[in-house]
Amino acid sequence: MKKIAFILALTASVSFCADQLIIAAGGGYKKPVSAVIENLKKEGMDVAGSFANLGQLVIQSRENKISFIVGDETFLKKSDLNITKFERVGRGTLVLVTPKNIKINDVSEIAKFDKIAMPDPKKAIYGIRTNEFLQNAKMDGVKDKILAVAGVPQVVAYVINGEVQAGFINSTEAVAKKDEFGSIIYIDESLYSPAYIGIARLSACGEQALCEKVMEEFKSDRSKEIFSKFGLK
Protein backbone atom coordinates (compact mmCIF):
# COMPACT_ATOMS: atom_id res chain seq x y z
CA MET A 1 0.00 0.00 0.00
CA LYS A 2 2.81 2.36 0.91
CA LYS A 3 4.51 1.55 -2.39
CA ILE A 4 1.32 2.38 -4.33
CA ALA A 5 0.93 5.64 -2.39
CA PHE A 6 4.54 6.57 -3.21
CA ILE A 7 4.01 5.86 -6.92
CA LEU A 8 0.83 7.96 -6.95
CA ALA A 9 2.61 10.82 -5.18
CA LEU A 10 5.51 10.61 -7.63
CA THR A 11 3.09 10.62 -10.58
CA ALA A 12 1.32 13.68 -9.20
CA SER A 13 4.65 15.44 -8.74
CA VAL A 14 5.71 14.73 -12.33
CA SER A 15 2.32 15.86 -13.62
CA PHE A 16 2.60 19.07 -11.60
CA CYS A 17 6.03 19.82 -13.07
CA ALA A 18 4.79 19.07 -16.56
CA ASP A 19 1.97 21.60 -16.16
CA GLN A 20 4.32 24.33 -14.97
CA LEU A 21 5.00 27.14 -17.42
CA ILE A 22 8.71 27.84 -17.86
CA ILE A 23 9.74 31.39 -18.76
CA ALA A 24 13.34 31.39 -19.91
CA ALA A 25 15.53 34.45 -20.39
CA GLY A 26 19.07 35.45 -21.17
CA GLY A 27 21.05 35.62 -17.91
CA GLY A 28 21.39 39.40 -18.19
CA TYR A 29 17.63 39.77 -17.71
CA LYS A 30 17.23 37.56 -14.65
CA LYS A 31 16.28 40.37 -12.25
CA PRO A 32 13.39 41.97 -14.18
CA VAL A 33 12.03 38.67 -15.53
CA SER A 34 12.11 37.18 -12.03
CA ALA A 35 10.13 40.18 -10.78
CA VAL A 36 7.47 39.64 -13.48
CA ILE A 37 7.34 35.93 -12.60
CA GLU A 38 6.73 36.81 -8.95
CA ASN A 39 3.75 38.95 -9.98
CA LEU A 40 2.35 36.03 -11.99
CA LYS A 41 2.77 33.72 -9.00
CA LYS A 42 0.80 36.17 -6.87
CA GLU A 43 -2.00 35.80 -9.43
CA GLY A 44 -1.99 32.07 -8.70
CA MET A 45 -0.07 30.91 -11.77
CA ASP A 46 2.37 28.01 -11.64
CA VAL A 47 5.40 29.53 -13.40
CA ALA A 48 9.16 29.27 -13.01
CA GLY A 49 12.21 30.90 -14.55
CA SER A 50 15.21 29.44 -16.35
CA PHE A 51 18.25 31.60 -17.13
CA ALA A 52 21.20 31.02 -19.45
CA ASN A 53 22.59 32.48 -22.67
CA LEU A 54 20.15 32.44 -25.58
CA GLY A 55 22.06 29.84 -27.55
CA GLN A 56 21.68 27.36 -24.68
CA LEU A 57 18.01 28.22 -24.21
CA VAL A 58 17.24 27.63 -27.88
CA ILE A 59 18.75 24.15 -27.57
CA GLN A 60 16.69 23.44 -24.43
CA SER A 61 13.52 24.67 -26.09
CA ARG A 62 13.78 21.95 -28.74
CA GLU A 63 12.88 19.48 -26.00
CA ASN A 64 9.53 21.32 -25.58
CA LYS A 65 10.26 22.14 -21.93
CA ILE A 66 10.19 25.92 -22.34
CA SER A 67 6.97 27.88 -22.86
CA PHE A 68 8.45 31.37 -23.34
CA ILE A 69 11.84 32.92 -24.05
CA VAL A 70 12.74 36.53 -23.25
CA GLY A 71 15.66 37.86 -25.24
CA ASP A 72 17.01 39.63 -28.29
CA GLU A 73 14.29 40.06 -30.90
CA THR A 74 16.58 39.62 -33.92
CA PHE A 75 18.21 36.50 -32.51
CA LEU A 76 14.92 34.85 -31.59
CA LYS A 77 13.21 35.59 -34.90
CA LYS A 78 16.19 34.24 -36.86
CA SER A 79 16.25 31.03 -34.82
CA ASP A 80 14.41 27.86 -35.79
CA LEU A 81 12.09 28.17 -32.79
CA ASN A 82 8.40 27.58 -33.36
CA ILE A 83 7.25 31.02 -32.16
CA THR A 84 3.48 31.42 -32.02
CA LYS A 85 3.44 35.00 -30.70
CA PHE A 86 5.98 37.74 -30.02
CA GLU A 87 5.77 40.96 -27.99
CA ARG A 88 8.50 43.58 -27.68
CA VAL A 89 9.14 44.68 -24.09
CA GLY A 90 11.88 47.29 -24.56
CA ARG A 91 15.33 48.17 -25.84
CA GLY A 92 18.51 47.26 -24.03
CA THR A 93 21.78 49.16 -24.12
CA LEU A 94 25.43 48.17 -24.05
CA VAL A 95 27.42 49.28 -21.02
CA LEU A 96 31.05 49.12 -19.92
CA VAL A 97 31.69 48.52 -16.21
CA THR A 98 34.85 48.39 -14.10
CA PRO A 99 35.71 46.94 -10.67
CA LYS A 100 35.20 49.21 -7.68
CA ASN A 101 38.89 50.12 -7.46
CA ILE A 102 39.09 51.29 -11.08
CA LYS A 103 37.57 54.58 -12.25
CA ILE A 104 37.47 55.76 -15.86
CA ASN A 105 35.55 58.50 -17.66
CA ASP A 106 35.50 57.25 -21.23
CA VAL A 107 35.35 53.89 -22.95
CA SER A 108 38.51 54.73 -24.94
CA GLU A 109 40.50 54.33 -21.71
CA ILE A 110 40.21 50.54 -21.97
CA ALA A 111 43.12 50.72 -24.42
CA LYS A 112 45.42 50.88 -21.39
CA PHE A 113 43.93 47.77 -19.78
CA ASP A 114 45.35 44.24 -20.00
CA LYS A 115 42.18 42.17 -19.68
CA ILE A 116 38.59 43.03 -20.67
CA ALA A 117 35.66 40.63 -20.43
CA MET A 118 32.78 40.33 -22.87
CA PRO A 119 29.95 37.82 -23.46
CA ASP A 120 30.20 35.16 -26.17
CA PRO A 121 30.64 37.14 -29.44
CA LYS A 122 28.64 34.63 -31.49
CA LYS A 123 25.80 33.50 -29.21
CA ALA A 124 25.23 36.22 -26.59
CA ILE A 125 23.22 39.37 -27.35
CA TYR A 126 25.74 41.75 -25.83
CA GLY A 127 28.73 39.83 -27.10
CA ILE A 128 27.48 40.44 -30.64
CA ARG A 129 26.83 44.12 -29.81
CA THR A 130 30.28 44.47 -28.22
CA ASN A 131 31.91 43.17 -31.40
CA GLU A 132 29.93 45.65 -33.49
CA PHE A 133 30.92 48.50 -31.20
CA LEU A 134 34.63 47.66 -31.23
CA GLN A 135 34.63 47.50 -35.03
CA ASN A 136 32.57 50.67 -35.57
CA ALA A 137 34.55 52.62 -32.96
CA LYS A 138 37.82 51.54 -34.61
CA MET A 139 38.92 49.89 -31.37
CA ASP A 140 39.97 46.56 -32.86
CA GLY A 141 43.30 47.02 -31.10
CA VAL A 142 41.85 45.87 -27.78
CA LYS A 143 40.68 42.52 -29.17
CA ASP A 144 43.90 40.82 -28.04
CA LYS A 145 42.98 41.82 -24.49
CA ILE A 146 39.46 40.37 -24.66
CA LEU A 147 38.35 37.47 -22.49
CA ALA A 148 35.15 36.01 -23.98
CA VAL A 149 32.90 34.20 -21.49
CA ALA A 150 29.46 32.59 -21.74
CA GLY A 151 27.23 35.56 -20.99
CA VAL A 152 26.56 38.74 -19.04
CA PRO A 153 26.41 37.08 -15.57
CA GLN A 154 29.90 35.65 -16.06
CA VAL A 155 31.27 39.04 -17.16
CA VAL A 156 29.73 40.62 -14.06
CA ALA A 157 31.38 38.00 -11.83
CA TYR A 158 34.80 38.58 -13.41
CA VAL A 159 34.49 42.35 -12.98
CA ILE A 160 33.24 42.26 -9.40
CA ASN A 161 35.96 39.80 -8.40
CA GLY A 162 38.62 42.00 -9.98
CA GLU A 163 39.76 39.30 -12.40
CA VAL A 164 39.46 41.76 -15.31
CA GLN A 165 39.83 45.52 -15.49
CA ALA A 166 36.57 46.10 -17.37
CA GLY A 167 33.67 44.24 -18.91
CA PHE A 168 30.89 44.79 -21.41
CA ILE A 169 27.39 43.99 -20.13
CA ASN A 170 23.80 45.21 -20.55
CA SER A 171 22.20 48.18 -18.82
CA THR A 172 19.87 45.87 -16.85
CA GLU A 173 22.70 44.20 -14.96
CA ALA A 174 24.55 47.52 -14.63
CA VAL A 175 21.53 49.01 -12.86
CA ALA A 176 20.89 45.91 -10.76
CA LYS A 177 24.47 45.85 -9.43
CA LYS A 178 25.40 49.53 -9.71
CA ASP A 179 26.89 49.68 -6.18
CA GLU A 180 29.40 46.96 -7.05
CA PHE A 181 31.10 48.79 -9.94
CA GLY A 182 33.68 51.56 -10.01
CA SER A 183 32.50 53.06 -13.30
CA ILE A 184 29.44 52.56 -15.49
CA ILE A 185 29.75 53.94 -19.02
CA TYR A 186 26.89 53.77 -21.50
CA ILE A 187 28.10 53.03 -25.02
CA ASP A 188 27.03 55.29 -27.90
CA GLU A 189 23.99 53.50 -29.36
CA SER A 190 24.86 54.63 -32.89
CA LEU A 191 27.88 52.30 -32.80
CA TYR A 192 25.96 49.00 -32.55
CA SER A 193 22.66 47.60 -33.77
CA PRO A 194 19.59 48.11 -31.53
CA ALA A 195 19.05 45.43 -28.91
CA TYR A 196 15.27 45.13 -28.91
CA ILE A 197 14.12 42.75 -26.20
CA GLY A 198 10.91 40.77 -26.40
CA ILE A 199 9.06 37.71 -25.18
CA ALA A 200 8.43 34.83 -27.56
CA ARG A 201 5.62 32.40 -26.88
CA LEU A 202 6.61 28.93 -28.09
CA SER A 203 4.45 26.09 -29.37
CA ALA A 204 5.20 24.15 -26.17
CA CYS A 205 2.80 26.51 -24.38
CA GLY A 206 -0.42 24.65 -25.08
CA GLU A 207 -2.82 26.11 -22.51
CA GLN A 208 -4.27 29.02 -24.49
CA ALA A 209 -5.76 31.06 -21.62
CA LEU A 210 -2.75 30.72 -19.31
CA CYS A 211 -0.28 31.43 -22.09
CA GLU A 212 -2.16 34.55 -23.11
CA LYS A 213 -2.20 35.71 -19.50
CA VAL A 214 1.61 35.56 -19.42
CA MET A 215 1.86 37.57 -22.63
CA GLU A 216 -0.55 40.17 -21.28
CA GLU A 217 1.43 40.42 -18.04
CA PHE A 218 4.63 41.23 -19.93
CA LYS A 219 2.75 44.02 -21.75
CA SER A 220 1.18 45.41 -18.56
CA ASP A 221 2.07 48.77 -17.06
CA ARG A 222 3.56 47.18 -13.95
CA SER A 223 5.88 45.01 -16.06
CA LYS A 224 6.89 48.01 -18.18
CA GLU A 225 7.75 49.80 -14.95
CA ILE A 226 9.90 46.85 -13.84
CA PHE A 227 11.83 46.73 -17.12
CA SER A 228 12.27 50.51 -17.11
CA LYS A 229 13.60 50.37 -13.56
CA PHE A 230 16.24 47.90 -14.74
CA GLY A 231 17.44 50.04 -17.63
CA LEU A 232 15.31 49.05 -20.62
CA LYS A 233 14.03 51.91 -22.76
PDB file of C-alpha atoms in Angstrom:
ATOM      1  CA  MET A   1       0.000   0.000   0.000  1.00  0.00           C
ATOM      2  CA  LYS A   2       2.814   2.359   0.908  1.00  0.00           C
ATOM      3  CA  LYS A   3       4.506   1.546  -2.395  1.00  0.00           C
ATOM      4  CA  ILE A   4       1.318   2.383  -4.328  1.00  0.00           C
ATOM      5  CA  ALA A   5       0.933   5.638  -2.386  1.00  0.00           C
ATOM      6  CA  PHE A   6       4.535   6.568  -3.210  1.00  0.00           C
ATOM      7  CA  ILE A   7       4.009   5.860  -6.920  1.00  0.00           C
ATOM      8  CA  LEU A   8       0.833   7.960  -6.953  1.00  0.00           C
ATOM      9  CA  ALA A   9       2.611  10.818  -5.182  1.00  0.00           C
ATOM     10  CA  LEU A  10       5.509  10.611  -7.627  1.00  0.00           C
ATOM     11  CA  THR A  11       3.091  10.622 -10.583  1.00  0.00           C
ATOM     12  CA  ALA A  12       1.318  13.684  -9.201  1.00  0.00           C
ATOM     13  CA  SER A  13       4.653  15.440  -8.735  1.00  0.00           C
ATOM     14  CA  VAL A  14       5.713  14.730 -12.327  1.00  0.00           C
ATOM     15  CA  SER A  15       2.324  15.865 -13.618  1.00  0.00           C
ATOM     16  CA  PHE A  16       2.603  19.065 -11.599  1.00  0.00           C
ATOM     17  CA  CYS A  17       6.030  19.818 -13.067  1.00  0.00           C
ATOM     18  CA  ALA A  18       4.787  19.074 -16.559  1.00  0.00           C
ATOM     19  CA  ASP A  19       1.971  21.602 -16.159  1.00  0.00           C
ATOM     20  CA  GLN A  20       4.324  24.328 -14.974  1.00  0.00           C
ATOM     21  CA  LEU A  21       5.001  27.140 -17.421  1.00  0.00           C
ATOM     22  CA  ILE A  22       8.710  27.838 -17.862  1.00  0.00           C
ATOM     23  CA  ILE A  23       9.737  31.389 -18.756  1.00  0.00           C
ATOM     24  CA  ALA A  24      13.342  31.389 -19.914  1.00  0.00           C
ATOM     25  CA  ALA A  25      15.527  34.450 -20.393  1.00  0.00           C
ATOM     26  CA  GLY A  26      19.072  35.450 -21.171  1.00  0.00           C
ATOM     27  CA  GLY A  27      21.047  35.620 -17.912  1.00  0.00           C
ATOM     28  CA  GLY A  28      21.388  39.395 -18.187  1.00  0.00           C
ATOM     29  CA  TYR A  29      17.628  39.766 -17.707  1.00  0.00           C
ATOM     30  CA  LYS A  30      17.230  37.559 -14.653  1.00  0.00           C
ATOM     31  CA  LYS A  31      16.284  40.371 -12.250  1.00  0.00           C
ATOM     32  CA  PRO A  32      13.386  41.971 -14.176  1.00  0.00           C
ATOM     33  CA  VAL A  33      12.034  38.667 -15.534  1.00  0.00           C
ATOM     34  CA  SER A  34      12.112  37.175 -12.030  1.00  0.00           C
ATOM     35  CA  ALA A  35      10.129  40.183 -10.782  1.00  0.00           C
ATOM     36  CA  VAL A  36       7.472  39.638 -13.479  1.00  0.00           C
ATOM     37  CA  ILE A  37       7.341  35.932 -12.601  1.00  0.00           C
ATOM     38  CA  GLU A  38       6.729  36.809  -8.950  1.00  0.00           C
ATOM     39  CA  ASN A  39       3.747  38.952  -9.981  1.00  0.00           C
ATOM     40  CA  LEU A  40       2.351  36.032 -11.994  1.00  0.00           C
ATOM     41  CA  LYS A  41       2.768  33.724  -9.003  1.00  0.00           C
ATOM     42  CA  LYS A  42       0.805  36.175  -6.872  1.00  0.00           C
ATOM     43  CA  GLU A  43      -1.998  35.805  -9.433  1.00  0.00           C
ATOM     44  CA  GLY A  44      -1.993  32.066  -8.700  1.00  0.00           C
ATOM     45  CA  MET A  45      -0.071  30.911 -11.774  1.00  0.00           C
ATOM     46  CA  ASP A  46       2.374  28.013 -11.637  1.00  0.00           C
ATOM     47  CA  VAL A  47       5.396  29.534 -13.397  1.00  0.00           C
ATOM     48  CA  ALA A  48       9.158  29.271 -13.006  1.00  0.00           C
ATOM     49  CA  GLY A  49      12.211  30.897 -14.549  1.00  0.00           C
ATOM     50  CA  SER A  50      15.213  29.440 -16.352  1.00  0.00           C
ATOM     51  CA  PHE A  51      18.247  31.602 -17.131  1.00  0.00           C
ATOM     52  CA  ALA A  52      21.199  31.018 -19.451  1.00  0.00           C
ATOM     53  CA  ASN A  53      22.591  32.479 -22.669  1.00  0.00           C
ATOM     54  CA  LEU A  54      20.148  32.445 -25.575  1.00  0.00           C
ATOM     55  CA  GLY A  55      22.063  29.839 -27.547  1.00  0.00           C
ATOM     56  CA  GLN A  56      21.679  27.361 -24.680  1.00  0.00           C
ATOM     57  CA  LEU A  57      18.014  28.222 -24.211  1.00  0.00           C
ATOM     58  CA  VAL A  58      17.244  27.634 -27.881  1.00  0.00           C
ATOM     59  CA  ILE A  59      18.752  24.146 -27.573  1.00  0.00           C
ATOM     60  CA  GLN A  60      16.691  23.444 -24.427  1.00  0.00           C
ATOM     61  CA  SER A  61      13.522  24.671 -26.092  1.00  0.00           C
ATOM     62  CA  ARG A  62      13.779  21.954 -28.737  1.00  0.00           C
ATOM     63  CA  GLU A  63      12.881  19.477 -25.999  1.00  0.00           C
ATOM     64  CA  ASN A  64       9.535  21.320 -25.582  1.00  0.00           C
ATOM     65  CA  LYS A  65      10.262  22.140 -21.932  1.00  0.00           C
ATOM     66  CA  ILE A  66      10.187  25.918 -22.343  1.00  0.00           C
ATOM     67  CA  SER A  67       6.974  27.879 -22.857  1.00  0.00           C
ATOM     68  CA  PHE A  68       8.450  31.369 -23.336  1.00  0.00           C
ATOM     69  CA  ILE A  69      11.839  32.924 -24.046  1.00  0.00           C
ATOM     70  CA  VAL A  70      12.737  36.531 -23.251  1.00  0.00           C
ATOM     71  CA  GLY A  71      15.655  37.858 -25.240  1.00  0.00           C
ATOM     72  CA  ASP A  72      17.011  39.634 -28.287  1.00  0.00           C
ATOM     73  CA  GLU A  73      14.287  40.062 -30.900  1.00  0.00           C
ATOM     74  CA  THR A  74      16.580  39.624 -33.917  1.00  0.00           C
ATOM     75  CA  PHE A  75      18.214  36.496 -32.511  1.00  0.00           C
ATOM     76  CA  LEU A  76      14.919  34.853 -31.594  1.00  0.00           C
ATOM     77  CA  LYS A  77      13.213  35.595 -34.904  1.00  0.00           C
ATOM     78  CA  LYS A  78      16.190  34.243 -36.858  1.00  0.00           C
ATOM     79  CA  SER A  79      16.250  31.033 -34.817  1.00  0.00           C
ATOM     80  CA  ASP A  80      14.412  27.858 -35.791  1.00  0.00           C
ATOM     81  CA  LEU A  81      12.087  28.167 -32.792  1.00  0.00           C
ATOM     82  CA  ASN A  82       8.395  27.578 -33.360  1.00  0.00           C
ATOM     83  CA  ILE A  83       7.248  31.024 -32.159  1.00  0.00           C
ATOM     84  CA  THR A  84       3.478  31.416 -32.017  1.00  0.00           C
ATOM     85  CA  LYS A  85       3.443  34.999 -30.702  1.00  0.00           C
ATOM     86  CA  PHE A  86       5.976  37.742 -30.021  1.00  0.00           C
ATOM     87  CA  GLU A  87       5.768  40.957 -27.988  1.00  0.00           C
ATOM     88  CA  ARG A  88       8.496  43.580 -27.682  1.00  0.00           C
ATOM     89  CA  VAL A  89       9.145  44.685 -24.092  1.00  0.00           C
ATOM     90  CA  GLY A  90      11.877  47.292 -24.556  1.00  0.00           C
ATOM     91  CA  ARG A  91      15.331  48.167 -25.836  1.00  0.00           C
ATOM     92  CA  GLY A  92      18.509  47.259 -24.028  1.00  0.00           C
ATOM     93  CA  THR A  93      21.778  49.161 -24.122  1.00  0.00           C
ATOM     94  CA  LEU A  94      25.435  48.168 -24.051  1.00  0.00           C
ATOM     95  CA  VAL A  95      27.421  49.278 -21.016  1.00  0.00           C
ATOM     96  CA  LEU A  96      31.054  49.119 -19.920  1.00  0.00           C
ATOM     97  CA  VAL A  97      31.694  48.520 -16.211  1.00  0.00           C
ATOM     98  CA  THR A  98      34.846  48.386 -14.100  1.00  0.00           C
ATOM     99  CA  PRO A  99      35.709  46.943 -10.672  1.00  0.00           C
ATOM    100  CA  LYS A 100      35.196  49.214  -7.678  1.00  0.00           C
ATOM    101  CA  ASN A 101      38.886  50.116  -7.456  1.00  0.00           C
ATOM    102  CA  ILE A 102      39.091  51.290 -11.085  1.00  0.00           C
ATOM    103  CA  LYS A 103      37.568  54.581 -12.251  1.00  0.00           C
ATOM    104  CA  ILE A 104      37.471  55.765 -15.858  1.00  0.00           C
ATOM    105  CA  ASN A 105      35.547  58.498 -17.660  1.00  0.00           C
ATOM    106  CA  ASP A 106      35.499  57.253 -21.230  1.00  0.00           C
ATOM    107  CA  VAL A 107      35.353  53.891 -22.954  1.00  0.00           C
ATOM    108  CA  SER A 108      38.511  54.725 -24.945  1.00  0.00           C
ATOM    109  CA  GLU A 109      40.496  54.327 -21.714  1.00  0.00           C
ATOM    110  CA  ILE A 110      40.207  50.539 -21.966  1.00  0.00           C
ATOM    111  CA  ALA A 111      43.121  50.718 -24.425  1.00  0.00           C
ATOM    112  CA  LYS A 112      45.420  50.880 -21.393  1.00  0.00           C
ATOM    113  CA  PHE A 113      43.933  47.767 -19.782  1.00  0.00           C
ATOM    114  CA  ASP A 114      45.350  44.243 -20.002  1.00  0.00           C
ATOM    115  CA  LYS A 115      42.177  42.168 -19.680  1.00  0.00           C
ATOM    116  CA  ILE A 116      38.591  43.031 -20.672  1.00  0.00           C
ATOM    117  CA  ALA A 117      35.662  40.628 -20.429  1.00  0.00           C
ATOM    118  CA  MET A 118      32.781  40.329 -22.867  1.00  0.00           C
ATOM    119  CA  PRO A 119      29.952  37.816 -23.455  1.00  0.00           C
ATOM    120  CA  ASP A 120      30.204  35.159 -26.172  1.00  0.00           C
ATOM    121  CA  PRO A 121      30.639  37.141 -29.436  1.00  0.00           C
ATOM    122  CA  LYS A 122      28.638  34.628 -31.488  1.00  0.00           C
ATOM    123  CA  LYS A 123      25.796  33.503 -29.208  1.00  0.00           C
ATOM    124  CA  ALA A 124      25.234  36.223 -26.595  1.00  0.00           C
ATOM    125  CA  ILE A 125      23.220  39.374 -27.352  1.00  0.00           C
ATOM    126  CA  TYR A 126      25.736  41.755 -25.826  1.00  0.00           C
ATOM    127  CA  GLY A 127      28.726  39.829 -27.103  1.00  0.00           C
ATOM    128  CA  ILE A 128      27.479  40.441 -30.638  1.00  0.00           C
ATOM    129  CA  ARG A 129      26.831  44.117 -29.814  1.00  0.00           C
ATOM    130  CA  THR A 130      30.283  44.471 -28.224  1.00  0.00           C
ATOM    131  CA  ASN A 131      31.911  43.167 -31.397  1.00  0.00           C
ATOM    132  CA  GLU A 132      29.934  45.646 -33.486  1.00  0.00           C
ATOM    133  CA  PHE A 133      30.919  48.496 -31.195  1.00  0.00           C
ATOM    134  CA  LEU A 134      34.634  47.658 -31.226  1.00  0.00           C
ATOM    135  CA  GLN A 135      34.632  47.505 -35.026  1.00  0.00           C
ATOM    136  CA  ASN A 136      32.572  50.666 -35.567  1.00  0.00           C
ATOM    137  CA  ALA A 137      34.548  52.623 -32.955  1.00  0.00           C
ATOM    138  CA  LYS A 138      37.817  51.536 -34.609  1.00  0.00           C
ATOM    139  CA  MET A 139      38.924  49.890 -31.371  1.00  0.00           C
ATOM    140  CA  ASP A 140      39.970  46.563 -32.856  1.00  0.00           C
ATOM    141  CA  GLY A 141      43.297  47.016 -31.101  1.00  0.00           C
ATOM    142  CA  VAL A 142      41.845  45.875 -27.780  1.00  0.00           C
ATOM    143  CA  LYS A 143      40.684  42.518 -29.165  1.00  0.00           C
ATOM    144  CA  ASP A 144      43.905  40.817 -28.042  1.00  0.00           C
ATOM    145  CA  LYS A 145      42.982  41.819 -24.490  1.00  0.00           C
ATOM    146  CA  ILE A 146      39.465  40.372 -24.664  1.00  0.00           C
ATOM    147  CA  LEU A 147      38.346  37.469 -22.490  1.00  0.00           C
ATOM    148  CA  ALA A 148      35.150  36.007 -23.976  1.00  0.00           C
ATOM    149  CA  VAL A 149      32.897  34.196 -21.492  1.00  0.00           C
ATOM    150  CA  ALA A 150      29.459  32.586 -21.743  1.00  0.00           C
ATOM    151  CA  GLY A 151      27.233  35.557 -20.987  1.00  0.00           C
ATOM    152  CA  VAL A 152      26.559  38.742 -19.041  1.00  0.00           C
ATOM    153  CA  PRO A 153      26.408  37.084 -15.571  1.00  0.00           C
ATOM    154  CA  GLN A 154      29.897  35.645 -16.063  1.00  0.00           C
ATOM    155  CA  VAL A 155      31.268  39.039 -17.165  1.00  0.00           C
ATOM    156  CA  VAL A 156      29.730  40.620 -14.058  1.00  0.00           C
ATOM    157  CA  ALA A 157      31.377  37.997 -11.827  1.00  0.00           C
ATOM    158  CA  TYR A 158      34.804  38.577 -13.415  1.00  0.00           C
ATOM    159  CA  VAL A 159      34.489  42.348 -12.982  1.00  0.00           C
ATOM    160  CA  ILE A 160      33.236  42.262  -9.397  1.00  0.00           C
ATOM    161  CA  ASN A 161      35.962  39.795  -8.402  1.00  0.00           C
ATOM    162  CA  GLY A 162      38.617  42.004  -9.977  1.00  0.00           C
ATOM    163  CA  GLU A 163      39.760  39.301 -12.396  1.00  0.00           C
ATOM    164  CA  VAL A 164      39.464  41.759 -15.309  1.00  0.00           C
ATOM    165  CA  GLN A 165      39.825  45.524 -15.485  1.00  0.00           C
ATOM    166  CA  ALA A 166      36.574  46.097 -17.367  1.00  0.00           C
ATOM    167  CA  GLY A 167      33.673  44.242 -18.907  1.00  0.00           C
ATOM    168  CA  PHE A 168      30.888  44.793 -21.414  1.00  0.00           C
ATOM    169  CA  ILE A 169      27.389  43.993 -20.126  1.00  0.00           C
ATOM    170  CA  ASN A 170      23.804  45.208 -20.554  1.00  0.00           C
ATOM    171  CA  SER A 171      22.197  48.178 -18.824  1.00  0.00           C
ATOM    172  CA  THR A 172      19.873  45.872 -16.853  1.00  0.00           C
ATOM    173  CA  GLU A 173      22.702  44.205 -14.957  1.00  0.00           C
ATOM    174  CA  ALA A 174      24.553  47.521 -14.626  1.00  0.00           C
ATOM    175  CA  VAL A 175      21.532  49.013 -12.863  1.00  0.00           C
ATOM    176  CA  ALA A 176      20.893  45.906 -10.757  1.00  0.00           C
ATOM    177  CA  LYS A 177      24.473  45.853  -9.431  1.00  0.00           C
ATOM    178  CA  LYS A 178      25.404  49.532  -9.706  1.00  0.00           C
ATOM    179  CA  ASP A 179      26.885  49.677  -6.184  1.00  0.00           C
ATOM    180  CA  GLU A 180      29.400  46.963  -7.053  1.00  0.00           C
ATOM    181  CA  PHE A 181      31.097  48.786  -9.936  1.00  0.00           C
ATOM    182  CA  GLY A 182      33.680  51.561 -10.006  1.00  0.00           C
ATOM    183  CA  SER A 183      32.504  53.062 -13.301  1.00  0.00           C
ATOM    184  CA  ILE A 184      29.440  52.565 -15.491  1.00  0.00           C
ATOM    185  CA  ILE A 185      29.754  53.943 -19.016  1.00  0.00           C
ATOM    186  CA  TYR A 186      26.889  53.769 -21.502  1.00  0.00           C
ATOM    187  CA  ILE A 187      28.104  53.028 -25.019  1.00  0.00           C
ATOM    188  CA  ASP A 188      27.035  55.294 -27.898  1.00  0.00           C
ATOM    189  CA  GLU A 189      23.991  53.495 -29.361  1.00  0.00           C
ATOM    190  CA  SER A 190      24.860  54.634 -32.887  1.00  0.00           C
ATOM    191  CA  LEU A 191      27.882  52.297 -32.799  1.00  0.00           C
ATOM    192  CA  TYR A 192      25.964  48.999 -32.548  1.00  0.00           C
ATOM    193  CA  SER A 193      22.661  47.598 -33.765  1.00  0.00           C
ATOM    194  CA  PRO A 194      19.588  48.105 -31.528  1.00  0.00           C
ATOM    195  CA  ALA A 195      19.045  45.429 -28.908  1.00  0.00           C
ATOM    196  CA  TYR A 196      15.272  45.128 -28.912  1.00  0.00           C
ATOM    197  CA  ILE A 197      14.123  42.746 -26.205  1.00  0.00           C
ATOM    198  CA  GLY A 198      10.908  40.769 -26.400  1.00  0.00           C
ATOM    199  CA  ILE A 199       9.060  37.710 -25.178  1.00  0.00           C
ATOM    200  CA  ALA A 200       8.429  34.830 -27.560  1.00  0.00           C
ATOM    201  CA  ARG A 201       5.625  32.399 -26.877  1.00  0.00           C
ATOM    202  CA  LEU A 202       6.612  28.930 -28.086  1.00  0.00           C
ATOM    203  CA  SER A 203       4.446  26.086 -29.370  1.00  0.00           C
ATOM    204  CA  ALA A 204       5.204  24.151 -26.170  1.00  0.00           C
ATOM    205  CA  CYS A 205       2.798  26.505 -24.383  1.00  0.00           C
ATOM    206  CA  GLY A 206      -0.416  24.646 -25.084  1.00  0.00           C
ATOM    207  CA  GLU A 207      -2.815  26.112 -22.515  1.00  0.00           C
ATOM    208  CA  GLN A 208      -4.272  29.021 -24.491  1.00  0.00           C
ATOM    209  CA  ALA A 209      -5.763  31.064 -21.621  1.00  0.00           C
ATOM    210  CA  LEU A 210      -2.751  30.723 -19.308  1.00  0.00           C
ATOM    211  CA  CYS A 211      -0.277  31.433 -22.087  1.00  0.00           C
ATOM    212  CA  GLU A 212      -2.160  34.548 -23.113  1.00  0.00           C
ATOM    213  CA  LYS A 213      -2.197  35.712 -19.496  1.00  0.00           C
ATOM    214  CA  VAL A 214       1.611  35.562 -19.415  1.00  0.00           C
ATOM    215  CA  MET A 215       1.862  37.569 -22.634  1.00  0.00           C
ATOM    216  CA  GLU A 216      -0.547  40.172 -21.284  1.00  0.00           C
ATOM    217  CA  GLU A 217       1.427  40.423 -18.043  1.00  0.00           C
ATOM    218  CA  PHE A 218       4.628  41.228 -19.933  1.00  0.00           C
ATOM    219  CA  LYS A 219       2.746  44.023 -21.752  1.00  0.00           C
ATOM    220  CA  SER A 220       1.180  45.407 -18.560  1.00  0.00           C
ATOM    221  CA  ASP A 221       2.071  48.769 -17.057  1.00  0.00           C
ATOM    222  CA  ARG A 222       3.556  47.183 -13.951  1.00  0.00           C
ATOM    223  CA  SER A 223       5.878  45.015 -16.062  1.00  0.00           C
ATOM    224  CA  LYS A 224       6.885  48.014 -18.181  1.00  0.00           C
ATOM    225  CA  GLU A 225       7.746  49.799 -14.955  1.00  0.00           C
ATOM    226  CA  ILE A 226       9.899  46.853 -13.842  1.00  0.00           C
ATOM    227  CA  PHE A 227      11.832  46.729 -17.121  1.00  0.00           C
ATOM    228  CA  SER A 228      12.269  50.514 -17.112  1.00  0.00           C
ATOM    229  CA  LYS A 229      13.595  50.368 -13.556  1.00  0.00           C
ATOM    230  CA  PHE A 230      16.240  47.902 -14.738  1.00  0.00           C
ATOM    231  CA  GLY A 231      17.438  50.043 -17.629  1.00  0.00           C
ATOM    232  CA  LEU A 232      15.305  49.047 -20.620  1.00  0.00           C
ATOM    233  CA  LYS A 233      14.031  51.909 -22.756  1.00  0.00           C
TER     234      LYS A 233
END
